[in-house]
mmCIF file of C-alpha atoms and ligand atoms in Angstrom:
data_model
loop_
_atom_site.group_PDB
_atom_site.id
_atom_site.type_symbol
_atom_site.label_atom_id
_atom_site.label_comp_id
_atom_site.label_asym_id
_atom_site.label_seq_id
_atom_site.Cartn_x
_atom_site.Cartn_y
_atom_site.Cartn_z
ATOM 1 C CA UNK A 240 17.750 13.354 -10.915
ATOM 2 C CA UNK A 241 14.010 13.258 -11.053
ATOM 3 C CA UNK A 242 11.272 15.366 -9.630
ATOM 4 C CA UNK A 243 8.559 13.412 -7.930
ATOM 5 C CA UNK A 244 5.164 14.512 -6.643
ATOM 6 C CA UNK A 245 4.594 12.672 -3.368
ATOM 7 C CA UNK A 246 0.941 13.758 -3.309
ATOM 8 C CA UNK A 247 0.304 11.223 -6.070
ATOM 9 C CA UNK A 248 1.371 8.261 -3.961
ATOM 10 C CA UNK A 249 -0.695 9.495 -1.061
ATOM 11 C CA UNK A 250 -3.794 9.942 -3.205
ATOM 12 C CA UNK A 251 -3.352 6.616 -5.009
ATOM 13 C CA UNK A 252 -2.982 4.660 -1.806
ATOM 14 C CA UNK A 253 -5.826 6.578 -0.140
ATOM 15 C CA UNK A 254 -8.115 5.625 -3.034
ATOM 16 C CA UNK A 255 -7.054 1.981 -2.966
ATOM 17 C CA UNK A 256 -7.554 1.872 0.814
ATOM 18 C CA UNK A 257 -10.945 3.567 0.733
ATOM 19 C CA UNK A 258 -12.201 1.414 -2.158
ATOM 20 C CA UNK A 259 -11.104 -1.709 -0.272
ATOM 21 C CA UNK A 260 -13.013 -0.658 2.832
ATOM 22 C CA UNK A 261 -16.094 0.317 0.790
ATOM 23 C CA UNK A 262 -16.054 -3.163 -0.783
ATOM 24 C CA UNK A 263 -15.557 -4.792 2.609
ATOM 25 C CA UNK A 264 -18.544 -2.962 4.036
ATOM 26 C CA UNK A 265 -20.779 -4.073 1.182
ATOM 27 C CA UNK A 266 -20.667 -0.861 -0.881
ATOM 28 C CA UNK A 267 -23.990 0.426 0.468
ATOM 29 C CA UNK A 268 -23.416 3.792 -1.234
ATOM 30 C CA UNK A 269 -23.332 1.943 -4.546
ATOM 31 C CA UNK A 270 -20.127 3.540 -5.759
ATOM 32 C CA UNK A 271 -18.682 2.351 -9.021
ATOM 33 C CA UNK A 272 -15.235 1.003 -8.117
ATOM 34 C CA UNK A 273 -14.082 -0.037 -11.574
ATOM 35 C CA UNK A 274 -10.541 0.803 -12.704
ATOM 36 C CA UNK A 275 -11.608 3.694 -14.887
ATOM 37 C CA UNK A 276 -13.686 5.293 -12.122
ATOM 38 C CA UNK A 277 -10.790 4.893 -9.664
ATOM 39 C CA UNK A 278 -8.480 6.650 -12.100
ATOM 40 C CA UNK A 279 -11.024 9.413 -12.705
ATOM 41 C CA UNK A 280 -11.400 9.795 -8.945
ATOM 42 C CA UNK A 281 -7.600 10.036 -8.532
ATOM 43 C CA UNK A 282 -7.463 12.808 -11.136
ATOM 44 C CA UNK A 283 -10.360 14.607 -9.480
ATOM 45 C CA UNK A 284 -8.564 14.610 -6.113
ATOM 46 C CA UNK A 285 -5.121 15.453 -7.558
ATOM 47 C CA UNK A 286 -6.583 18.492 -9.278
ATOM 48 C CA UNK A 287 -7.821 19.783 -5.961
ATOM 49 C CA UNK A 288 -4.925 19.404 -3.581
ATOM 50 C CA UNK A 289 -1.506 20.999 -3.945
ATOM 51 C CA UNK A 290 1.363 18.864 -5.256
ATOM 52 C CA UNK A 291 4.348 18.265 -3.029
ATOM 53 C CA UNK A 292 7.542 17.856 -4.994
ATOM 54 C CA UNK A 293 10.734 16.209 -3.859
ATOM 55 C CA UNK A 294 13.931 15.482 -5.710
ATOM 56 C CA UNK A 295 14.811 11.857 -6.014
ATOM 57 C CA UNK A 296 18.172 10.602 -7.263
ATOM 58 C CA UNK A 297 17.018 7.154 -8.119
ATOM 59 C CA UNK A 298 13.619 7.876 -9.501
ATOM 60 C CA UNK A 299 12.120 6.115 -6.531
ATOM 61 C CA UNK A 300 11.136 8.495 -3.816
ATOM 62 C CA UNK A 301 11.297 7.472 -0.220
ATOM 63 C CA UNK A 302 8.613 9.213 1.638
ATOM 64 C CA UNK A 303 8.692 9.462 5.398
ATOM 65 C CA UNK A 304 6.300 6.713 6.508
ATOM 66 C CA UNK A 305 4.780 8.778 9.291
ATOM 67 C CA UNK A 306 4.055 11.713 6.999
ATOM 68 C CA UNK A 307 2.632 9.362 4.433
ATOM 69 C CA UNK A 308 0.315 7.712 6.900
ATOM 70 C CA UNK A 309 -0.853 10.988 8.371
ATOM 71 C CA UNK A 310 -1.635 12.573 5.021
ATOM 72 C CA UNK A 311 -3.399 9.511 3.779
ATOM 73 C CA UNK A 312 -5.708 9.529 6.772
ATOM 74 C CA UNK A 313 -6.149 13.261 6.537
ATOM 75 C CA UNK A 314 -9.846 14.089 6.772
ATOM 76 C CA UNK A 315 -9.730 16.430 3.797
ATOM 77 C CA UNK A 316 -8.171 13.797 1.576
ATOM 78 C CA UNK A 317 -10.675 11.163 2.677
ATOM 79 C CA UNK A 318 -13.705 13.361 2.103
ATOM 80 C CA UNK A 319 -12.331 14.436 -1.280
ATOM 81 C CA UNK A 320 -11.928 10.789 -2.270
ATOM 82 C CA UNK A 321 -15.570 10.090 -1.341
ATOM 83 C CA UNK A 322 -16.741 13.147 -3.204
ATOM 84 C CA UNK A 323 -14.673 12.067 -6.214
ATOM 85 C CA UNK A 324 -16.097 8.528 -6.219
ATOM 86 C CA UNK A 325 -19.610 9.930 -5.953
ATOM 87 C CA UNK A 326 -19.049 12.322 -8.850
ATOM 88 C CA UNK A 327 -17.383 9.905 -11.229
ATOM 89 C CA UNK A 328 -19.581 6.917 -10.459
ATOM 90 C CA UNK A 329 -21.561 5.457 -13.319
ATOM 91 C CA UNK A 330 -22.885 8.437 -15.167
ATOM 92 C CA UNK A 331 -19.771 10.303 -16.159
ATOM 93 C CA UNK A 332 -18.588 7.885 -18.781
ATOM 94 C CA UNK A 333 -21.808 6.272 -19.879
ATOM 95 C CA UNK A 334 -20.353 4.453 -22.885
ATOM 96 C CA UNK A 335 -17.878 2.287 -21.102
ATOM 97 C CA UNK A 336 -18.274 -1.053 -19.461
ATOM 98 C CA UNK A 337 -17.892 -0.481 -15.728
ATOM 99 C CA UNK A 338 -17.699 -4.179 -14.873
ATOM 100 C CA UNK A 339 -14.849 -4.609 -12.436
ATOM 101 C CA UNK A 340 -11.768 -4.789 -14.564
ATOM 102 C CA UNK A 341 -10.999 -8.332 -15.436
ATOM 103 C CA UNK A 342 -8.098 -8.496 -17.826
ATOM 104 C CA UNK A 343 -9.301 -9.281 -21.332
ATOM 105 C CA UNK A 344 -6.870 -12.061 -22.059
ATOM 106 C CA UNK A 345 -3.775 -12.630 -20.019
ATOM 107 C CA UNK A 346 -0.617 -12.840 -22.086
ATOM 108 C CA UNK A 347 1.536 -15.779 -21.041
ATOM 109 C CA UNK A 348 5.260 -15.315 -20.626
ATOM 110 C CA UNK A 349 7.383 -12.177 -20.336
ATOM 111 C CA UNK A 350 5.815 -8.883 -21.379
ATOM 112 C CA UNK A 351 6.216 -5.162 -21.360
ATOM 113 C CA UNK A 352 3.434 -4.001 -19.035
ATOM 114 C CA UNK A 353 2.539 -0.589 -20.417
ATOM 115 C CA UNK A 354 1.523 1.866 -17.684
ATOM 116 C CA UNK A 355 -1.821 3.646 -17.616
ATOM 117 C CA UNK A 356 -1.471 6.805 -19.699
ATOM 118 C CA UNK A 357 -3.070 9.873 -18.147
ATOM 119 C CA UNK A 358 -3.463 13.300 -19.726
ATOM 120 C CA UNK A 359 -5.582 16.414 -19.706
ATOM 121 C CA UNK A 360 -6.869 18.521 -22.600
ATOM 122 C CA UNK A 361 -7.640 22.225 -22.347
ATOM 123 C CA UNK A 362 -9.111 24.991 -24.442
ATOM 124 C CA UNK A 363 -5.986 27.034 -25.219
ATOM 125 C CA UNK A 364 -7.981 30.241 -25.568
ATOM 126 C CA UNK A 365 -9.282 30.332 -22.000
ATOM 127 C CA UNK A 366 -7.496 27.408 -20.253
ATOM 128 C CA UNK A 367 -10.728 25.648 -19.332
ATOM 129 C CA UNK A 368 -10.797 21.840 -19.475
ATOM 130 C CA UNK A 369 -12.151 20.506 -22.773
ATOM 131 C CA UNK A 370 -15.404 18.603 -22.938
ATOM 132 C CA UNK A 371 -16.980 16.830 -25.904
ATOM 133 C CA UNK A 372 -13.688 15.917 -27.474
ATOM 134 C CA UNK A 373 -12.614 12.628 -29.031
ATOM 135 C CA UNK A 374 -9.255 11.261 -27.924
ATOM 136 C CA UNK A 375 -7.371 8.466 -29.681
ATOM 137 C CA UNK A 376 -4.272 6.568 -28.635
ATOM 138 C CA UNK A 377 -2.263 5.146 -31.519
ATOM 139 C CA UNK A 378 0.890 3.099 -31.913
ATOM 140 C CA UNK A 379 2.439 2.378 -35.297
ATOM 141 C CA UNK A 380 -0.481 4.167 -36.921
ATOM 142 C CA UNK A 381 -3.119 1.888 -35.407
ATOM 143 C CA UNK A 382 -5.569 2.411 -32.568
ATOM 144 C CA UNK A 383 -4.034 0.734 -29.522
ATOM 145 C CA UNK A 384 -5.937 -2.180 -28.000
ATOM 146 C CA UNK A 385 -6.858 -1.617 -24.365
ATOM 147 C CA UNK A 386 -5.985 -3.924 -21.506
ATOM 148 C CA UNK A 387 -9.568 -4.532 -20.446
ATOM 149 C CA UNK A 388 -13.120 -3.430 -21.054
ATOM 150 C CA UNK A 389 -13.005 -0.574 -18.558
ATOM 151 C CA UNK A 390 -11.044 1.441 -21.079
ATOM 152 C CA UNK A 391 -12.173 2.729 -24.439
ATOM 153 C CA UNK A 392 -10.073 3.822 -27.376
ATOM 154 C CA UNK A 393 -11.052 6.279 -28.758
ATOM 155 C CA UNK A 394 -12.519 7.789 -25.633
ATOM 156 C CA UNK A 395 -14.697 10.832 -25.251
ATOM 157 C CA UNK A 396 -14.057 13.694 -22.872
ATOM 158 C CA UNK A 397 -17.131 14.529 -20.842
ATOM 159 C CA UNK A 398 -17.881 17.637 -18.814
ATOM 160 C CA UNK A 399 -17.294 16.354 -15.301
ATOM 161 C CA UNK A 400 -13.931 14.686 -15.715
ATOM 162 C CA UNK A 401 -12.059 18.007 -16.006
ATOM 163 C CA UNK A 402 -10.553 17.308 -19.403
ATOM 164 C CA UNK A 403 -8.942 14.115 -18.141
ATOM 165 C CA UNK A 404 -8.436 11.081 -20.348
ATOM 166 C CA UNK A 405 -6.821 7.783 -19.462
ATOM 167 C CA UNK A 406 -5.788 4.705 -21.406
ATOM 168 C CA UNK A 407 -4.437 1.358 -20.271
ATOM 169 C CA UNK A 408 -2.801 -0.223 -23.321
ATOM 170 C CA UNK A 409 -2.529 -3.985 -23.555
ATOM 171 C CA UNK A 410 0.840 -5.469 -22.692
ATOM 172 C CA UNK A 411 3.371 -6.359 -25.367
ATOM 173 C CA UNK A 412 4.966 -9.829 -25.383
ATOM 174 C CA UNK A 413 8.768 -10.052 -25.363
ATOM 175 C CA UNK A 414 11.415 -12.797 -25.168
ATOM 176 C CA UNK A 415 12.592 -12.181 -21.628
ATOM 177 C CA UNK A 416 12.179 -10.100 -18.490
ATOM 178 C CA UNK A 417 14.547 -7.264 -17.588
ATOM 179 C CA UNK A 418 14.771 -5.600 -21.011
ATOM 180 C CA UNK A 419 14.328 -1.865 -21.416
ATOM 181 C CA UNK A 420 12.519 -0.429 -24.367
ATOM 182 C CA UNK A 421 10.744 2.794 -25.265
ATOM 183 C CA UNK A 422 7.430 2.554 -27.059
ATOM 184 C CA UNK A 423 6.228 5.348 -29.301
ATOM 185 C CA UNK A 424 2.616 6.375 -28.977
ATOM 186 C CA UNK A 425 0.585 9.288 -30.218
ATOM 187 C CA UNK A 426 -2.507 11.013 -28.895
ATOM 188 C CA UNK A 427 -4.909 12.650 -31.310
ATOM 189 C CA UNK A 428 -7.593 14.984 -29.961
ATOM 190 C CA UNK A 429 -10.492 16.208 -32.079
ATOM 191 C CA UNK A 430 -13.086 18.695 -30.875
ATOM 192 C CA UNK A 431 -15.602 20.830 -32.773
ATOM 193 C CA UNK A 432 -14.322 24.401 -33.159
ATOM 194 C CA UNK A 433 -10.669 23.476 -32.558
ATOM 195 C CA UNK A 434 -7.750 22.433 -34.663
ATOM 196 C CA UNK A 435 -6.988 18.755 -34.269
ATOM 197 C CA UNK A 436 -4.012 18.156 -31.993
ATOM 198 C CA UNK A 437 -1.500 15.332 -32.286
ATOM 199 C CA UNK A 438 1.010 14.659 -29.551
ATOM 200 C CA UNK A 439 3.814 12.121 -29.928
ATOM 201 C CA UNK A 440 5.584 10.621 -26.934
ATOM 202 C CA UNK A 441 7.657 7.671 -25.776
ATOM 203 C CA UNK A 442 6.932 5.431 -22.821
ATOM 204 C CA UNK A 443 9.997 3.677 -21.345
ATOM 205 C CA UNK A 444 9.145 0.228 -20.011
ATOM 206 C CA UNK A 445 11.108 -2.559 -18.314
ATOM 207 C CA UNK A 446 9.893 -6.014 -19.299
ATOM 208 C CA UNK A 447 8.586 -8.316 -16.579
ATOM 209 C CA UNK A 448 8.048 -12.033 -16.128
ATOM 210 C CA UNK A 449 4.279 -11.859 -16.438
ATOM 211 C CA UNK A 450 1.256 -9.882 -17.470
ATOM 212 C CA UNK A 451 -0.052 -7.410 -14.867
ATOM 213 C CA UNK A 452 -3.316 -9.033 -13.884
ATOM 214 C CA UNK A 453 -4.786 -6.211 -11.945
ATOM 215 C CA UNK A 454 -4.851 -2.518 -12.327
ATOM 216 C CA UNK A 455 -2.518 -0.502 -10.147
ATOM 217 C CA UNK A 456 -2.504 3.235 -9.942
ATOM 218 C CA UNK A 457 1.199 3.076 -9.206
ATOM 219 C CA UNK A 458 1.873 2.344 -12.838
ATOM 220 C CA UNK A 459 1.040 5.595 -14.511
ATOM 221 C CA UNK A 460 2.602 7.654 -17.256
ATOM 222 C CA UNK A 461 1.568 11.284 -17.231
ATOM 223 C CA UNK A 462 1.473 13.437 -20.319
ATOM 224 C CA UNK A 463 2.028 17.197 -20.251
ATOM 225 C CA UNK A 464 -1.200 19.214 -20.354
ATOM 226 C CA UNK A 465 -2.378 19.547 -23.965
ATOM 227 C CA UNK A 466 -3.963 22.713 -25.375
ATOM 228 C CA UNK A 467 -6.258 22.931 -28.380
ATOM 229 C CA UNK A 468 -6.735 26.186 -30.291
ATOM 230 C CA UNK A 469 -9.429 27.463 -32.635
ATOM 231 C CA UNK A 470 -8.443 27.301 -36.333
ATOM 232 C CA UNK A 471 -6.480 30.246 -37.703
ATOM 233 C CA UNK A 472 -4.660 30.940 -34.489
ATOM 234 C CA UNK A 473 -1.077 31.449 -35.620
ATOM 235 C CA UNK A 474 0.442 31.469 -32.203
ATOM 236 C CA UNK A 475 2.788 28.583 -31.712
ATOM 237 C CA UNK A 476 2.304 27.068 -28.314
ATOM 238 C CA UNK A 477 4.971 24.979 -26.757
ATOM 239 C CA UNK A 478 5.538 23.787 -23.237
HETATM 240 ZN ZN1 ZN B 248 -16.919 2.781 -13.218
#
């Protein structure tokens, strides 16, 4: 049994739909529609509308098509998506390459396509989102290579992304499709005035016949919210 937040699907498909129509109409508003900005926009919207949880036996939720369609077209959702794209465009992550996300080098043959890893970091003393923090994603002790140039590792948390960080690790070649494996990663967050936090986690992946060539917000792996504390705070915090 799994718990599934149907709001995520609605927001992801609303963003994909709206970005497609912006592109079709020539993007006169000059929004940045790169993968990273889409993901930032999704986080922005998801942090502002209530989640809707359902229980799914198979891990795949079947959402009533009519409900889905209605919510996706909902005026509030649409205007939030536009606001999000406006806010995240260009200036929020100045150090990254916002060129539309071509895959760096496609891996030939079967691979484990690692999902986009999304997390948020907070100041544990007052629960506000962290800014000016450095976030690293590591596997086997090494910084993980990213799938394309839209993503940076390490990345820096900036004020307007609400403590959100995202990574899209490069895929991992394997002998054949259809194999299940869990990959161990760790997140390390450093910020001035806080104790460094390390978080270890496993990402279960099913291998596929080929490398994912384009970014899809449907492939995401969400971390629990992470809290950093000032040094000398003896309280043990666990989720
Ligand atoms: Zn961008």
